[in-house]
Amino acid sequence: MSEAATRPKHVGSAVRRVEDPRLLAGQGSYVADLFPADALHVAFRRSEHGHARIRGVDAAAAAALPGVIAVVTAAELDGLVRPVRATSRMANYQATATRPLAAGKVRYVGEPVVAVLAESRYIAEDGAELVEIDYDPLPDIADPEAAAQPDAPVLNPETSSNILVDRSFSRGEPEAAMAAAPHRVGGRFRFHRKAPIAMEPRACLATIERGRGALTLHSATQIPGIIRDALADALDLPGHALRVVAPDVGGGFGGKASLYAEEMVVAALARRHGRAIGWVADRMEDILSTSHGFDEIVDAELGFDADGRLLALRADILGDIGAASIYPWTAALEPVQVASFLPGPYRLASYRGHVRAVATSKAPTGPYRGVGRPISTFVMERLVDMAAHRLGLDPVELRRRNLIKAEEFPYKIGSGIIWDRSGFQECLESACATIDYAALRREQEVARAAGRWIGIGVASYAELTGIGSRISAAPGMPINTGTETADISIDSTGAVTAKFGVASHGQGLETTLTQIVADELGARLADIRIVQGDSAAVPHGTGTYASRSAVLAGGAATLSARVVRQKLVAAAAHLLEASEADIEVEEGRVRVAGTDRELTFREVARAVYSEMGRFPRDTRPDLSASETYDPYFGTTASATHIAMVEIDPGTFSVRVLRHVVAEDCGRLINPMIVDGQVHGGVAQGIGAALLEEVIYDERGQIVTANLVDYLVPTAAEIPSLEVAHVESELPATIGGYRGMGEGGTIGAPAAIANAVSDALAPLGIEIAELPVTPERLFRLIQAARTQI
Amino acid sequence: MTAKQHIALTVNGRRVEAEVEPRLLLADFLRGTLGLTGTHVGCEHGVCGACTILLDGVSARSCLTLAVQADGSSVETVESLGSPEMLSDLQLVFREHHALQCGFCTPGMLMTATDLLRTQPLATDEEIRDGLSGNLCRCTGYENIVRALRAAAARRETTTP
């Protein structure tokens, strides 16, 4: 272990972000800021039907509009771009294709059917409105339970049914243990569909390099490397003629972590027309066509004994994955993760989980912050609270008895996932201490006595982060998401450039990776430039998703920087005529320890690269390295959330009064950035619990396609957020980092559902459906009062 | 197509004249015609606030305003505040408190904050949160934006006589 790794200087400090000055000054470079003056604009005419056959397209009026260059249908793109299929190694999986434009039929409202290419976005949109599409409506396939029936009409012609995934997990003796359990609680849980709503709508811009004809696609994406590889196949181009760049990206949350039809269309048309062509979504089409998240029905039952010991868990999960598998994650991603993570951070011998992913005429679902685990945590944490109510135990005490203890790691849960040492118990205790749980309960008693509906909810969870090559980020997915490469060099001026395949979209990776490189290399922060979000930076990289970048890119940065540092030390030892063991590197200088003999990076670099004869010809070093890191398994991050809510008896709206998170993400690279990630995740979790719901009617019409009907939390709905950090024991990842980008969204919905249930405990109400909107609460309370 | 109209306005202290289509949004005029891409367009229906600018000193949605409506007016955008090398006090306080992540909502937040700091007492977090509730941020959970504004409001108290 290098000295730097044991005595970090920048890692662990709240270093101000490198990204901020340009973003604060309005000088960021988002895709929509990059359009050349002569770029052509694409607008899409999208399906207005949930399920219909396309009888014909009349493009005459659109094509005649001055300024319209072309009106493009699926047939015209045949031969220019091939469909991409999200394949999987998973048994009982039916693959579907991502096509640039709908061919033959439409499968959801918002599916792109016709592309209009014009001199301005205004004219392109005028043209799109003039396109006439003749449809034959087909049977509605909007209800997931109906769509899962054997005789249901089939949405995707290439599949034999709407069930694209069917998988079971089993461990122990689930049936016998459940039958023998002295107590059982259970129910049907519903977690409704969400839209990621990154503040920057999706956008992409393809430009053609003059002379060489190479194509560069700037895209508001989290996965430039995956898009490059997919489009290289779809367009039949070598990687050196196709570059995908994610410039400044205005949030993603998973919604920008898949390949989209618009990227295929824009790239294909730029190639055909030999000029810059781009598309910027408006908010409505972003909500219609960006991958949605979650949307599951879970029937679950938990068996336990009189001491509150958890014995058996059983669940049937139906995931409404929308029209098709999204590339590359497949339809398995979201619902299978619900089944995989349902047993949670608990000691539980017997588990049976059955999961089906069913296609319906809605926008495809994809990764959304937390992926599956907000639902698995919601269901499990509700069951644990229901068990506590049954036994008259405090919910914290029941968790204390069942959370895996320090000495029990590594622990394999019922789905086969292995938790490495993480602070499950410590997070619970820390959250209780931070919020003063006992005092909070006393406060609640006083409030209850005064007739107020105040509740406290606890939720604990664990997640797998920084996943290596042993398993895919999505179950059965055939592409490698388990490695990242860092290419670091000191150039002939002494400046450090570190290149990565990850793609920051708000996480501040330019800052955190700078901190790691600076420590490992002994460089000054200001000497380092991080290049990321560019498929040309390293030979292979995938991007930023699945709470992986700190672990994988941070690990790769460490490995590469150590090699460069060694080369630098060797060069300096030669130049300073000292032993390598006596060379110190700090703040951009190399020094013979205990002397004033020192050189700057610039001086060493000049001697190495530019000054002839300073080194013997056969030992002249280079000051660069490219190393790849594979954490193989990944590591466990965990947290406990405690929320306090109050229900307004007049409006039935829920107000979150307190929200505390105690989390274990291993070593903190930048505590300021970690807190920011937790805050943002919790706000999305609060939105998921109380406000956000994408609603389709029975015909597959979306009725929440704007920000008036789809409610994103504002500052007024979010309370002051408190975060505590637990560092139980550093994991085996390089640097001791665990991923933490998603956790806030995983824990918050469950904590709030438990808090609302707790508030209404006098009425015997158990929350089983999220979001718990005023209307739902009103109905629940009315029903409970009628029964009493 | 309706004939273009002549407009003359002041943008960030500079006089600007142009011939524009009557339907051209002020946001698109600023971004496309003038190249001031710091003003972001997040929803085009006036909800998210990313496109917030100051129109004659008052915060306004440039996605709901036509360029022709700004004829004769004074417009201030995020570019009027400071440069990457020389950030304004408000921009610095945002950086200090980590009040931005992806940065897309940030220009609108800064312009709203500028208006709030000029006109509102901002004595409590509740007032700050109410003031910010017309600007959506999906990254920060608002916590650090509120902290930044709390600090900015406090500094204003100590610096204004």
Coordinates of N, CA and C in Angstrom, one line a residue, chain A residues 623-776:
Chain A
L623 N 5.6 8.9 -18.6 CA 4.9 9.2 -17.4 C 3.4 8.9 -17.6
S624 N 3.1 7.7 -18.0 CA 1.7 7.5 -18.2 C 1.4 6.0 -17.9
A625 N 0.1 5.7 -17.7 CA -0.3 4.4 -17.4 C -1.8 4.3 -17.7
S626 N -2.2 3.1 -18.1 CA -3.6 2.8 -18.3 C -4.0 1.5 -17.6
E627 N -4.7 1.6 -16.5 CA -5.0 0.4 -15.7 C -6.6 0.2 -15.6
T628 N -7.0 -1.0 -15.5 CA -8.4 -1.4 -15.4 C -8.7 -2.0 -14.1
Y629 N -9.8 -1.6 -13.5 CA -10.2 -2.2 -12.2 C -11.4 -3.0 -12.3
D630 N -11.4 -4.1 -11.7 CA -12.6 -5.0 -11.6 C -12.8 -5.4 -10.2
P631 N -13.8 -4.8 -9.5 CA -14.0 -5.2 -8.1 C -14.6 -6.6 -8.0
Y632 N -14.9 -7.3 -9.0 CA -15.4 -8.6 -9.2 C -16.8 -8.8 -8.6
F633 N -16.9 -8.8 -7.2 CA -18.2 -9.0 -6.7 C -18.9 -7.7 -6.5
G634 N -18.2 -6.7 -6.0 CA -18.9 -5.4 -5.6 C -19.0 -5.5 -4.1
T635 N -19.7 -4.5 -3.5 CA -19.7 -4.3 -2.1 C -21.0 -3.8 -1.6
T636 N -21.3 -4.0 -0.3 CA -22.6 -3.7 0.2 C -22.7 -2.3 0.9
A637 N -23.6 -1.5 0.4 CA -23.9 -0.3 1.1 C -25.2 -0.4 1.9
S638 N -25.3 0.3 3.0 CA -26.5 0.1 3.8 C -26.9 1.4 4.5
A639 N -28.1 1.4 5.0 CA -28.6 2.6 5.7 C -29.9 2.3 6.4
T640 N -30.1 3.2 7.4 CA -31.4 3.3 8.0 C -32.0 4.7 7.9
H641 N -33.2 4.8 7.5 CA -33.9 6.1 7.4 C -35.0 6.1 8.5
I642 N -35.1 7.3 9.1 CA -36.2 7.5 10.1 C -36.9 8.8 9.7
A643 N -38.2 8.7 9.4 CA -39.0 9.8 9.0 C -40.1 10.1 10.0
M644 N -40.4 11.3 10.2 CA -41.6 11.7 11.0 C -42.5 12.5 10.1
V645 N -43.8 12.1 10.1 CA -44.8 12.8 9.2 C -46.0 13.2 10.0
E646 N -46.7 14.2 9.4 CA -48.0 14.6 10.0 C -49.0 14.6 8.9
I647 N -50.2 14.1 9.1 CA -51.2 14.1 8.1 C -52.2 15.2 8.5
D648 N -52.5 16.0 7.5 CA -53.5 17.1 7.7 C -54.9 16.5 7.7
P649 N -55.6 16.6 8.8 CA -57.0 16.0 8.8 C -58.0 16.6 7.9
G650 N -57.7 17.8 7.4 CA -58.6 18.5 6.5 C -58.3 18.2 5.0
T651 N -57.0 18.2 4.7 CA -56.7 18.0 3.2 C -56.2 16.6 3.0
F652 N -55.8 15.8 4.0 CA -55.3 14.5 3.9 C -53.9 14.5 3.2
S653 N -53.3 15.7 3.2 CA -51.9 15.7 2.6 C -50.9 15.3 3.8
V654 N -49.8 14.7 3.3 CA -48.8 14.3 4.3 C -47.6 15.2 4.3
R655 N -47.2 15.7 5.4 CA -46.1 16.6 5.5 C -45.0 15.8 6.2
V656 N -43.8 15.8 5.6 CA -42.6 15.2 6.3 C -42.0 16.2 7.2
L657 N -42.0 15.9 8.5 CA -41.5 16.9 9.5 C -40.0 16.7 9.7
R658 N -39.5 15.5 9.8 CA -38.1 15.2 10.0 C -37.7 14.0 9.0
H659 N -36.5 14.0 8.6 CA -36.0 12.8 7.8 C -34.5 12.7 8.1
V660 N -34.2 11.6 8.7 CA -32.8 11.3 9.1 C -32.3 10.1 8.3
V661 N -31.1 10.2 7.8 CA -30.5 9.0 7.1 C -29.1 8.7 7.8
A662 N -28.9 7.5 8.3 CA -27.6 7.1 8.7 C -27.1 6.0 7.7
E663 N -26.0 6.3 7.1 CA -25.6 5.4 6.0 C -24.1 5.0 6.1
D664 N -23.9 3.8 5.5 CA -22.5 3.3 5.5 C -22.1 3.1 4.0
C665 N -21.3 4.1 3.6 CA -20.8 4.0 2.2 C -19.3 3.8 2.2
G666 N -18.8 3.3 3.3 CA -17.3 3.1 3.3 C -16.6 4.4 3.5
R667 N -15.4 4.5 2.9 CA -14.7 5.7 3.0 C -15.3 6.8 2.2
L668 N -15.5 8.0 2.8 CA -16.1 9.1 2.0 C -15.0 9.8 1.2
I669 N -15.2 9.9 -0.1 CA -14.2 10.7 -0.9 C -14.3 12.2 -0.6
N670 N -15.6 12.6 -0.7 CA -15.9 14.0 -0.5 C -17.3 14.1 0.3
P671 N -17.2 14.3 1.6 CA -18.4 14.3 2.4 C -19.5 15.3 2.0
M672 N -19.1 16.4 1.4 CA -20.0 17.4 0.9 C -20.8 16.8 -0.2
I673 N -20.1 16.1 -1.1 CA -20.8 15.5 -2.3 C -21.7 14.3 -1.9
V674 N -21.2 13.5 -0.9 CA -22.0 12.4 -0.4 C -23.3 12.9 0.2
D675 N -23.2 13.9 1.0 CA -24.4 14.4 1.6 C -25.4 14.9 0.5
G676 N -24.8 15.6 -0.5 CA -25.7 16.1 -1.6 C -26.4 14.9 -2.3
Q677 N -25.7 13.8 -2.5 CA -26.3 12.7 -3.1 C -27.4 12.1 -2.3
V678 N -27.2 12.0 -1.0 CA -28.2 11.5 -0.1 C -29.4 12.5 -0.1
H679 N -29.2 13.7 0.0 CA -30.3 14.7 0.0 C -31.2 14.5 -1.3
G680 N -30.5 14.5 -2.4 CA -31.3 14.4 -3.7 C -32.0 13.0 -3.7
G681 N -31.4 12.0 -3.3 CA -32.0 10.7 -3.3 C -33.3 10.7 -2.4
V682 N -33.1 11.2 -1.2 CA -34.3 11.3 -0.3 C -35.4 12.1 -0.9
A683 N -35.1 13.2 -1.5 CA -36.2 14.0 -2.1 C -36.9 13.2 -3.2
Q684 N -36.2 12.5 -4.0 CA -36.8 11.6 -5.0 C -37.7 10.5 -4.3
G685 N -37.2 10.0 -3.2 CA -37.9 9.0 -2.4 C -39.2 9.6 -1.8
I686 N -39.1 10.8 -1.4 CA -40.3 11.5 -0.8 C -41.3 11.7 -2.0
G687 N -40.8 12.1 -3.1 CA -41.7 12.3 -4.3 C -42.4 11.0 -4.6
A688 N -41.6 9.9 -4.6 CA -42.1 8.6 -4.9 C -43.2 8.1 -3.9
A689 N -43.0 8.5 -2.7 CA -43.9 8.1 -1.6 C -45.2 8.9 -1.6
L690 N -45.1 10.2 -1.9 CA -46.2 11.1 -1.7 C -46.9 11.7 -2.9
L691 N -46.1 11.9 -4.0 CA -46.6 12.7 -5.1 C -46.5 12.1 -6.4
E692 N -45.5 11.4 -6.8 CA -45.2 11.1 -8.2 C -45.9 9.8 -8.6
E693 N -46.6 9.9 -9.8 CA -47.2 8.8 -10.3 C -47.5 9.0 -11.8
V694 N -47.0 8.2 -12.7 CA -47.3 8.2 -14.1 C -48.6 7.4 -14.2
I695 N -49.6 8.1 -14.7 CA -50.9 7.4 -14.8 C -51.3 7.2 -16.3
Y696 N -51.6 6.0 -16.7 CA -52.2 5.7 -18.0 C -53.7 5.2 -17.7
D697 N -54.6 5.6 -18.6 CA -55.9 5.1 -18.5 C -56.0 3.7 -19.1
E698 N -57.2 3.2 -19.1 CA -57.4 1.8 -19.5 C -57.1 1.6 -21.0
R699 N -57.1 2.7 -21.7 CA -56.8 2.6 -23.2 C -55.3 2.8 -23.4
G700 N -54.6 3.0 -22.4 CA -53.1 3.3 -22.6 C -52.8 4.7 -22.9
Q701 N -53.8 5.6 -22.6 CA -53.5 7.0 -22.8 C -52.8 7.5 -21.5
I702 N -51.7 8.2 -21.7 CA -51.0 8.8 -20.5 C -51.7 10.1 -20.1
V703 N -52.0 10.3 -18.8 CA -52.8 11.5 -18.4 C -51.9 12.4 -17.5
T704 N -50.6 12.1 -17.4 CA -49.7 12.9 -16.6 C -48.5 13.3 -17.4
A705 N -48.7 13.8 -18.6 CA -47.5 14.0 -19.4 C -47.0 15.5 -19.3
N706 N -47.2 16.1 -18.2 CA -46.6 17.4 -18.0 C -46.3 17.6 -16.5
L707 N -45.6 18.6 -16.1 CA -45.2 18.8 -14.7 C -46.3 19.5 -13.9
V708 N -47.5 19.7 -14.5 CA -48.6 20.1 -13.7 C -49.4 18.8 -13.1
D709 N -49.4 17.8 -14.0 CA -50.1 16.6 -13.6 C -49.1 15.5 -12.9
Y710 N -47.9 15.6 -13.4 CA -46.9 14.7 -12.7 C -46.1 15.6 -11.7
L711 N -46.3 15.3 -10.5 CA -45.8 16.2 -9.4 C -44.4 15.9 -8.9
V712 N -43.5 16.7 -9.2 CA -42.1 16.6 -8.7 C -42.1 17.4 -7.4
P713 N -41.4 17.0 -6.3 CA -41.4 17.8 -5.1 C -40.7 19.1 -5.3
T714 N -41.3 20.1 -4.7 CA -40.6 21.5 -4.7 C -39.9 21.6 -3.4
A715 N -39.2 22.7 -3.2 CA -38.6 23.0 -1.9 C -39.6 23.0 -0.8
A716 N -40.8 23.4 -1.1 CA -41.8 23.5 0.0 C -42.3 22.1 0.5
E717 N -42.1 21.1 -0.2 CA -42.5 19.7 0.2 C -41.4 18.9 0.9
I718 N -40.2 19.4 0.8 CA -39.1 18.7 1.3 C -38.6 19.3 2.6
P719 N -38.5 18.5 3.7 CA -38.1 19.0 5.0 C -36.6 19.2 5.0
S720 N -36.1 19.8 6.0 CA -34.6 19.8 6.2 C -34.1 18.4 6.4
L721 N -33.1 18.0 5.7 CA -32.6 16.6 5.7 C -31.3 16.5 6.6
E722 N -31.3 15.4 7.4 CA -30.2 15.2 8.2 C -29.5 13.9 7.8
V723 N -28.2 13.9 7.8 CA -27.4 12.7 7.3 C -26.3 12.4 8.3
A724 N -26.2 11.1 8.7 CA -25.1 10.7 9.6 C -24.3 9.6 8.8
H725 N -23.0 9.6 9.0 CA -22.2 8.6 8.3 C -21.6 7.6 9.3
V726 N -21.7 6.3 8.9 CA -21.2 5.2 9.7 C -20.1 4.6 8.8
E727 N -19.0 4.4 9.4 CA -17.9 3.7 8.7 C -17.6 2.4 9.4
S728 N -18.4 1.3 9.1 CA -18.3 0.1 10.0 C -17.0 -0.5 9.9
E729 N -16.5 -0.8 8.7 CA -15.3 -1.5 8.4 C -15.1 -1.3 6.9
L730 N -13.9 -0.9 6.5 CA -13.8 -0.6 5.1 C -13.9 -1.9 4.2
P731 N -14.6 -1.8 3.1 CA -14.7 -3.0 2.3 C -13.4 -3.3 1.5
A732 N -13.4 -4.4 0.8 CA -12.2 -4.8 0.1 C -12.0 -4.1 -1.2
T733 N -12.8 -3.2 -1.5 CA -12.6 -2.4 -2.8 C -11.4 -1.5 -2.6
I734 N -10.8 -1.2 -3.7 CA -9.6 -0.3 -3.7 C -10.1 1.0 -3.1
G735 N -9.4 1.5 -2.1 CA -9.8 2.8 -1.5 C -10.8 2.6 -0.4
G736 N -11.5 1.5 -0.3 CA -12.5 1.3 0.7 C -13.8 2.0 0.4
Y737 N -14.1 2.3 -0.9 CA -15.3 3.0 -1.2 C -16.5 2.0 -1.4
R738 N -17.7 2.4 -1.1 CA -18.9 1.8 -1.5 C -19.7 2.8 -2.3
G739 N -20.6 2.3 -3.2 CA -21.4 3.2 -4.0 C -22.5 3.7 -3.1
M740 N -22.9 5.0 -3.4 CA -24.0 5.5 -2.6 C -24.9 6.5 -3.4
G741 N -24.9 6.4 -4.7 CA -25.7 7.4 -5.5 C -27.2 7.1 -5.4
E742 N -27.6 5.9 -5.1 CA -29.1 5.6 -5.2 C -29.8 5.5 -3.8
G743 N -29.0 5.3 -2.8 CA -29.6 4.8 -1.5 C -30.7 5.7 -1.0
G744 N -30.6 7.0 -1.1 CA -31.6 7.9 -0.6 C -33.0 7.5 -1.1
T745 N -33.1 7.2 -2.4 CA -34.4 6.9 -3.0 C -34.8 5.5 -2.6
I746 N -33.9 4.6 -2.1 CA -34.3 3.3 -1.7 C -35.0 3.3 -0.3
G747 N -34.4 4.1 0.6 CA -34.9 4.0 1.9 C -36.1 4.9 2.2
A748 N -36.2 6.0 1.5 CA -37.2 7.0 1.9 C -38.6 6.6 1.7
P749 N -39.0 6.0 0.6 CA -40.4 5.6 0.4 C -40.9 4.7 1.5
A750 N -40.1 3.7 1.9 CA -40.4 2.7 3.0 C -40.6 3.4 4.3
A751 N -39.6 4.3 4.6 CA -39.7 5.0 5.9 C -41.0 5.9 6.0
I752 N -41.3 6.5 4.9 CA -42.5 7.4 4.9 C -43.8 6.5 4.9
A753 N -43.8 5.4 4.2 CA -45.0 4.5 4.2 C -45.2 4.0 5.7
N754 N -44.1 3.6 6.3 CA -44.2 3.2 7.7 C -44.6 4.3 8.6
A755 N -44.2 5.5 8.4 CA -44.6 6.7 9.2 C -46.0 7.0 9.0
V756 N -46.5 6.9 7.8 CA -48.0 7.2 7.6 C -48.8 6.1 8.2
S757 N -48.4 4.9 8.1 CA -49.1 3.8 8.7 C -49.1 4.0 10.2
D758 N -48.0 4.4 10.8 CA -47.9 4.6 12.2 C -48.8 5.7 12.7
A759 N -48.9 6.8 11.9 CA -49.7 7.9 12.2 C -51.2 7.4 12.3
L760 N -51.5 6.5 11.4 CA -52.9 6.0 11.3 C -53.2 4.7 12.1
A761 N -52.2 4.3 12.9 CA -52.3 3.1 13.6 C -53.6 3.0 14.5
P762 N -54.0 4.2 15.1 CA -55.3 4.1 15.8 C -56.5 3.7 15.0
L763 N -56.4 3.9 13.7 CA -57.5 3.5 12.8 C -57.2 2.2 12.1
G764 N -56.1 1.5 12.5 CA -55.8 0.2 11.9 C -55.4 0.2 10.5
I765 N -54.9 1.3 10.0 CA -54.6 1.4 8.5 C -53.2 1.0 8.3
E766 N -52.9 0.2 7.3 CA -51.6 -0.2 6.9 C -51.4 0.2 5.4
I767 N -50.4 1.1 5.2 CA -50.2 1.6 3.8 C -49.6 0.5 2.9
A768 N -50.3 0.2 1.8 CA -49.8 -0.9 0.9 C -49.6 -0.3 -0.5
E769 N -49.9 0.9 -0.7 CA -49.8 1.5 -2.1 C -49.1 2.8 -2.0
L770 N -48.2 3.0 -2.9 CA -47.5 4.3 -3.0 C -47.6 4.8 -4.5
P771 N -47.7 6.1 -4.7 CA -47.7 7.2 -3.7 C -49.0 7.2 -2.8
V772 N -48.8 7.6 -1.6 CA -50.0 7.7 -0.7 C -50.5 9.2 -0.8
T773 N -51.3 9.4 -1.9 CA -51.8 10.7 -2.2 C -53.0 11.1 -1.3
P774 N -53.3 12.4 -1.2 CA -54.5 12.7 -0.4 C -55.7 11.9 -0.7
E775 N -55.9 11.7 -2.0 CA -57.1 10.9 -2.4 C -57.1 9.5 -1.9
R776 N -55.9 8.8 -2.0 CA -55.8 7.5 -1.5 C -56.0 7.5 0.1

